[in-house]
GROMACS .gro file of C-alpha atoms in nm:
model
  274
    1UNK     CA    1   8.488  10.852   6.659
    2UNK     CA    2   8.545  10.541   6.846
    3UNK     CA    3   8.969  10.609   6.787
    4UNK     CA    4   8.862  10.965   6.982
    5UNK     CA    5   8.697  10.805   7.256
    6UNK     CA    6   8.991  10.573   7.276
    7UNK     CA    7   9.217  10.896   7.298
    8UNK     CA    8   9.000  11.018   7.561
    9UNK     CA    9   8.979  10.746   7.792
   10UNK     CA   10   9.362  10.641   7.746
   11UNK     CA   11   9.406  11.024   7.929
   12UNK     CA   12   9.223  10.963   8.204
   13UNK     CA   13   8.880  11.125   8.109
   14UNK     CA   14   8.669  10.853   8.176
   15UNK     CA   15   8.374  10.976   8.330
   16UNK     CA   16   8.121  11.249   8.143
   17UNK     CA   17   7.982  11.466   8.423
   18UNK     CA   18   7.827  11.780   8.157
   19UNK     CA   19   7.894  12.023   7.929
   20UNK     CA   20   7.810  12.308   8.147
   21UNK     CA   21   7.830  12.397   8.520
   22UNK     CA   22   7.539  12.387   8.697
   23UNK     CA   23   7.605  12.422   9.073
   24UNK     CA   24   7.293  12.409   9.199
   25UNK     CA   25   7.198  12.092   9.074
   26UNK     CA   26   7.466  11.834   9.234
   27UNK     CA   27   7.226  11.518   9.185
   28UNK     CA   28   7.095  11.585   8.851
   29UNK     CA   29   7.469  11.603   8.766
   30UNK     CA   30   7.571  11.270   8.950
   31UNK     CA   31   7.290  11.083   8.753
   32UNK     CA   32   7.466  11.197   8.424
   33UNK     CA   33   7.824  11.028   8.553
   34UNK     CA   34   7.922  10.777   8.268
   35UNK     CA   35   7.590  10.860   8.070
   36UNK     CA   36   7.689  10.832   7.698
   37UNK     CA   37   7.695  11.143   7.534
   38UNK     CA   38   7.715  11.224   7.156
   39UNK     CA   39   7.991  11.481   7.006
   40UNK     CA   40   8.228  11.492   7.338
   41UNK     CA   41   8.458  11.644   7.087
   42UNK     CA   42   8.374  11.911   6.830
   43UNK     CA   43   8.779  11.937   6.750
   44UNK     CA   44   8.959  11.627   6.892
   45UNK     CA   45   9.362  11.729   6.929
   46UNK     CA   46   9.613  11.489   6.735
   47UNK     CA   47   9.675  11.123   6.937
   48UNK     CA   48  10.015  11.136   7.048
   49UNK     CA   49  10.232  10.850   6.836
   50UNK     CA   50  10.318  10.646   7.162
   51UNK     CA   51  10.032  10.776   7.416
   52UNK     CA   52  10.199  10.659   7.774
   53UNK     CA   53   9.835  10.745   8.024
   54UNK     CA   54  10.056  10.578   8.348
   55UNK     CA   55   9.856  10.363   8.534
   56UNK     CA   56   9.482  10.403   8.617
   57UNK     CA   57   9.566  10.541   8.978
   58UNK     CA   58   9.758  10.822   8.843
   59UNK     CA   59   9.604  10.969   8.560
   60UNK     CA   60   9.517  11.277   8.501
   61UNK     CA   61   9.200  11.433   8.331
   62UNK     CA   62   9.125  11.813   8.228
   63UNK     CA   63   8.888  11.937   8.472
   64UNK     CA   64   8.536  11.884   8.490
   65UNK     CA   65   8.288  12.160   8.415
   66UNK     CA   66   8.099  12.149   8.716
   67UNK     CA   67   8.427  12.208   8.965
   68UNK     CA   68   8.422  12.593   8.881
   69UNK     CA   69   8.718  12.786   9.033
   70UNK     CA   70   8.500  13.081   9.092
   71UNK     CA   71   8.228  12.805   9.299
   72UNK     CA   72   8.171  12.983   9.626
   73UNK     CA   73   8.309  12.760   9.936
   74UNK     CA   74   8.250  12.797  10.312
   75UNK     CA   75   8.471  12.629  10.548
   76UNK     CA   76   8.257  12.379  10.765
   77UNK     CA   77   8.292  12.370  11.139
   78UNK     CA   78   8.396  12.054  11.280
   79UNK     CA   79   8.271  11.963  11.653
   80UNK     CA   80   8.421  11.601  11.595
   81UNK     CA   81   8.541  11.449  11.906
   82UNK     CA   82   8.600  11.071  11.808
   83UNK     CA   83   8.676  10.921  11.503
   84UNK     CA   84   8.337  10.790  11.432
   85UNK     CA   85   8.164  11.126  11.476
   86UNK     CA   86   8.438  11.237  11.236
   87UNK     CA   87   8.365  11.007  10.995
   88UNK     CA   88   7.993  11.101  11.030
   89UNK     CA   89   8.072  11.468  11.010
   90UNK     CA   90   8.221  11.410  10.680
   91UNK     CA   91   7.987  11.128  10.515
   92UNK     CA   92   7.734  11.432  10.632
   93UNK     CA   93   7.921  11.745  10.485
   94UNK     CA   94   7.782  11.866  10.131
   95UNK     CA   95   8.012  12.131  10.076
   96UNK     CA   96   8.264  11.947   9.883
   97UNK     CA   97   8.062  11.856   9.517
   98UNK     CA   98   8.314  11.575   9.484
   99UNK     CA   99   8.062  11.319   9.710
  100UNK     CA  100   7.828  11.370   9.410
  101UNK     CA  101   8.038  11.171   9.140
  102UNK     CA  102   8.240  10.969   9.399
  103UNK     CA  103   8.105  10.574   9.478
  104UNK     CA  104   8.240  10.575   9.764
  105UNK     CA  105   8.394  10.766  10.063
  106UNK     CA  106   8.733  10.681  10.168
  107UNK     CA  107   8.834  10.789  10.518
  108UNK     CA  108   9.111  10.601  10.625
  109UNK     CA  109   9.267  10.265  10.663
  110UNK     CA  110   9.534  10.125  10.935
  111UNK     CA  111   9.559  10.118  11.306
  112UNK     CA  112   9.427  10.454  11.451
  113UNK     CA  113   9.663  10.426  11.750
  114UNK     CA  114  10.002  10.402  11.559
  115UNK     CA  115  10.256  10.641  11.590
  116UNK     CA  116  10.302  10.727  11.234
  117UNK     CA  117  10.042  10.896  10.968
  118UNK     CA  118  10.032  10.894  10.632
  119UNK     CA  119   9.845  11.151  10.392
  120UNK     CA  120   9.828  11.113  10.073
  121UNK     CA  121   9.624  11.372   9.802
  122UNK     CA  122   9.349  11.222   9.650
  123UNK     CA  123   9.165  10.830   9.619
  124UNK     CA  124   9.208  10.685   9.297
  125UNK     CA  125   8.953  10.422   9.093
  126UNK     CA  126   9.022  10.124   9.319
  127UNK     CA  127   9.063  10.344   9.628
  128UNK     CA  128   8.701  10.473   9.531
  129UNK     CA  129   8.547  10.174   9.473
  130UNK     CA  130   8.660   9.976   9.791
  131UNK     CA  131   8.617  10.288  10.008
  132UNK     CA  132   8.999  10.280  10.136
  133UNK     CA  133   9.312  10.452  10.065
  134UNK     CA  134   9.558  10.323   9.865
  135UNK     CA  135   9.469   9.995   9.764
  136UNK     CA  136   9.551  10.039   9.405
  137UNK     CA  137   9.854  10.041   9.177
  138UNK     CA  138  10.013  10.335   9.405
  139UNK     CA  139   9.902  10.164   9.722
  140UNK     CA  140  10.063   9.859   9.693
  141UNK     CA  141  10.420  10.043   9.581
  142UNK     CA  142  10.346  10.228   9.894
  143UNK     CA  143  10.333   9.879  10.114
  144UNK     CA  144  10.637   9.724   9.949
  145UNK     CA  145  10.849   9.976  10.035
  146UNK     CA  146  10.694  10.089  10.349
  147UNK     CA  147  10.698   9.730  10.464
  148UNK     CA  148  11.082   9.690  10.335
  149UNK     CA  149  11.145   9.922  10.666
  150UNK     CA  150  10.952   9.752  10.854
  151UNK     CA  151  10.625   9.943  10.854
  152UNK     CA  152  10.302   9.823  10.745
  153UNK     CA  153   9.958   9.909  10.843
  154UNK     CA  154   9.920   9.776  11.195
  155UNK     CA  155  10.189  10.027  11.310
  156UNK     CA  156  10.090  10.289  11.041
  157UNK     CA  157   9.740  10.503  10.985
  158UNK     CA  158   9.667  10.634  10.647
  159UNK     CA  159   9.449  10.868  10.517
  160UNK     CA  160   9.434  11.139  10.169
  161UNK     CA  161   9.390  11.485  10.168
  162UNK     CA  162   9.014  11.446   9.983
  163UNK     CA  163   8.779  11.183  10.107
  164UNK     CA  164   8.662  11.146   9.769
  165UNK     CA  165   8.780  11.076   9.450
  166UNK     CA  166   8.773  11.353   9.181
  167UNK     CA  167   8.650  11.244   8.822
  168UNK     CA  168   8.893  11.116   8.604
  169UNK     CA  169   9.137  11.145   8.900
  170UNK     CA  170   9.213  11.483   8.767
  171UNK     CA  171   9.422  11.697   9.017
  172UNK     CA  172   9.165  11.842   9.276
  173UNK     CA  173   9.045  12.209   9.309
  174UNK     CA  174   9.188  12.510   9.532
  175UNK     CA  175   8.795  12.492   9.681
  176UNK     CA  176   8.788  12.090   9.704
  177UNK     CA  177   9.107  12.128   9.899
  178UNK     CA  178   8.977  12.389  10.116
  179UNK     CA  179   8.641  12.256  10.231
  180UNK     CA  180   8.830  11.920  10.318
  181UNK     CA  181   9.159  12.111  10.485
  182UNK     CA  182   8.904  12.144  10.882
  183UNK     CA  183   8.850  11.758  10.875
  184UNK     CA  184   9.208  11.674  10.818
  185UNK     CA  185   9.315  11.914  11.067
  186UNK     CA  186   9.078  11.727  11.302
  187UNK     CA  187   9.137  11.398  11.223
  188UNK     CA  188   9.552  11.464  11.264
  189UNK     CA  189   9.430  11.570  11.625
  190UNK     CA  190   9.204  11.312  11.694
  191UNK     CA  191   9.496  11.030  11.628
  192UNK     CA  192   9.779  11.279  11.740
  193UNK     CA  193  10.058  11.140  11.526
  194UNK     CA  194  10.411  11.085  11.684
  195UNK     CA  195  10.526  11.172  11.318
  196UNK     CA  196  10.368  11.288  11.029
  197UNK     CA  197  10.425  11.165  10.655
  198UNK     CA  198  10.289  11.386  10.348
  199UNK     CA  199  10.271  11.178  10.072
  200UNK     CA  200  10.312  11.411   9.740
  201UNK     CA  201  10.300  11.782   9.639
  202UNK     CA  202   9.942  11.827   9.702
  203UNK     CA  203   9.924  11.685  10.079
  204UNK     CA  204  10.267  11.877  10.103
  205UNK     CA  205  10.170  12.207  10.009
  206UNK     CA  206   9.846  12.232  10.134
  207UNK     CA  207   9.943  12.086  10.493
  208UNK     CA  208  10.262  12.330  10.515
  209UNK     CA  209  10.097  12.609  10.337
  210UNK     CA  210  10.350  12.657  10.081
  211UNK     CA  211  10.402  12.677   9.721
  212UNK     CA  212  10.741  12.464   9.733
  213UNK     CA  213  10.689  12.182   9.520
  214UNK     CA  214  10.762  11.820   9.642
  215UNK     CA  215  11.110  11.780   9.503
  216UNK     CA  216  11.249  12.042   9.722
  217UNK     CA  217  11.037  11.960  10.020
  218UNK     CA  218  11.071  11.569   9.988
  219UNK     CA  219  11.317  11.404  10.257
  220UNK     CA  220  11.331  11.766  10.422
  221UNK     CA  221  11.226  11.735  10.836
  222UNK     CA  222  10.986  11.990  10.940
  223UNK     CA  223  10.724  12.085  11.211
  224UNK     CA  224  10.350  12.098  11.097
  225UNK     CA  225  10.120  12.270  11.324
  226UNK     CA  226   9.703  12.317  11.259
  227UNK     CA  227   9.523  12.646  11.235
  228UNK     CA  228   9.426  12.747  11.556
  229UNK     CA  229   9.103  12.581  11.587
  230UNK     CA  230   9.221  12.245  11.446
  231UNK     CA  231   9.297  12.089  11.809
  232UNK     CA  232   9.662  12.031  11.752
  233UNK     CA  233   9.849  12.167  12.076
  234UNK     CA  234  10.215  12.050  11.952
  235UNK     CA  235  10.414  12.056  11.698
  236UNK     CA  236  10.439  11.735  11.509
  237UNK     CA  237  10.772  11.648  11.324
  238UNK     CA  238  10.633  11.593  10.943
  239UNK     CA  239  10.846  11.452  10.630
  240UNK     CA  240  10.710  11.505  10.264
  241UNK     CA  241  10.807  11.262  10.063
  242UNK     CA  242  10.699  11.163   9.698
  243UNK     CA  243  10.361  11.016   9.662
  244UNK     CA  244  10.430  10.656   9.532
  245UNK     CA  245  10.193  10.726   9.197
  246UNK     CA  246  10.473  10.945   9.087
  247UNK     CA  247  10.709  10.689   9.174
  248UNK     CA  248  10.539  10.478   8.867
  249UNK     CA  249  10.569  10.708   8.645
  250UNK     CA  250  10.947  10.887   8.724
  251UNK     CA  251  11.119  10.455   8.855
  252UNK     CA  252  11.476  10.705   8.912
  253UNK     CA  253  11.314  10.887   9.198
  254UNK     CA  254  11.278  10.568   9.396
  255UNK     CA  255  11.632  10.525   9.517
  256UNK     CA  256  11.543  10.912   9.689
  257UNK     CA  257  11.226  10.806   9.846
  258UNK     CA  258  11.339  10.460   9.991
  259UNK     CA  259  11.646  10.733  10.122
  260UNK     CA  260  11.340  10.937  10.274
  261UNK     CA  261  11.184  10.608  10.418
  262UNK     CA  262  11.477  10.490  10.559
  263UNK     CA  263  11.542  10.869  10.728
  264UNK     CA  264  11.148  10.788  10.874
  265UNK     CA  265  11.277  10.448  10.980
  266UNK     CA  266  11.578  10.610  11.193
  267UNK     CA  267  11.330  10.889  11.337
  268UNK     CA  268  11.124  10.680  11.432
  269UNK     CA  269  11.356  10.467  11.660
  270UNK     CA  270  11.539  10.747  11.759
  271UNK     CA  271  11.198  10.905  11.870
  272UNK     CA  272  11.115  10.594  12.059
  273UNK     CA  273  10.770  10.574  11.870
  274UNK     CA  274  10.845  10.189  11.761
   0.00000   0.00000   0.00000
């Protein structure tokens, strides 16, 4: 049993939230978040010979019970007109069940008058428990080679997709996504971005509203405008580029993203936004 729950936490399931969904009970379910449980596994697979999990900020876990597919979502208006009563808006909102098993929110980090944003998908363990993006594992890759070119986060403004972190870090919902989508839109308005970086498939394809993944889009210029009530008037040149978690997993992708870095370096001076 305890070589199972070894297997189990070595994947990235390391929080119990149930064994059933029960959506209309989001606190009863939050009190049960690393609760020890009895029989998590009736029929534990075979341990891999050499399990490899990656590192903590980019594992992956099967997806929770409660995060149903099916869960009904309505997208929440947004009347935000500063960052603050943004921020509020969100630390508010309870249509994303992801604030129930997160410790923290994480909004943003870096100077909200820069030129450049950064979105990334999801916050990770230390990102959660810190309440700031990337500040882990991934997040310090991210400054290295960010500040290589010159960037760091006084001329930079970063922020994730989802404000909070999903159990496990397990890849987030099509509903999670979509009941976060109206306060990103908002918040790229509020700081209106000279140029705008998507930091991995899941900022990429949600953003762009494609189903392209990130190796085709990465290092690929583009124009990203909002949805028509997002506040965005013009068209902001965007670059995806890999999120810096898969970077520590897949080490011969990182001569292409420094490439893609360097291409944001030399936009960004010929732009004049430096």
């Amino acid at each position: 049993m305890l070589a199972d729950l070894i297997w189990q936490v070595e994947a990235g399931a390391d929080e119990v939230v149930g064994e059933e969904a029960n959506l209309s009970n989001w606190k009863g379910l939050a009190a049960k978040v690393r609760a020890p449980q009895e029989d998590l596994r009736a029929d534990p697979p075979p341990r891999a010979a050499h399990p490899d999990p990656g590192p903590a900020s980019v594992r992956r876990a099967p997806p929770a019970a409660i995060h149903s597919a099916s869960a009904a979502h309505q997208a929440p208006r947004v009347t935000a007109q500063t960052l603050d009563e943004l921020r509020d808006e969100v630390a508010r909102f309870d249509g994303c069940p992801l604030r129930a098993t997160a410790m923290n929110l994480v909004f943003s980090d870096g100077n909200p008058a820069a030129p450049i944003m950064l979105i990334g998908e999801a916050p990770g363990e230390e990102e959660d428990r810190q309440g700031k993006p990337f500040v882990g594992v991934s997040g310090k890759l991210l400054d290295q080679m960010m500040g290589a070119a010159g960037f760091d986060r006084t001329n930079t403004y970063i922020s994730n997709i989802l404000f909070w972190r999903p159990p496990g870090n397990r890849t987030p919902t099509d509903a999670e996504i979509a009941s976060c989508v109206p306060f990103v839109e908002r918040h790229i308005a509020l700081i209106k971005p000279k140029i705008l970086v998507l930091l991995g498939g899941v900022a990429a394809k949600t953003l762009l509203h494609t189903a392209t993944g990130i190796t085709r889009l990465r290092g690929k210029w583009t124009q990203y405008m909002g949805s028509p009530d997002s506040g965005i008037e013009t068209p902001i040149p965007c670059l995806p580029i890999y999120h810096p978690a898969y970077l520590l997993r897949q080490a011969s992708a990182k001569r292409q993203a420094w490439n893609d870095i360097l291409s944001l370096k030399k936009r960004a001076i010929d732009d004049n936004v430096l």
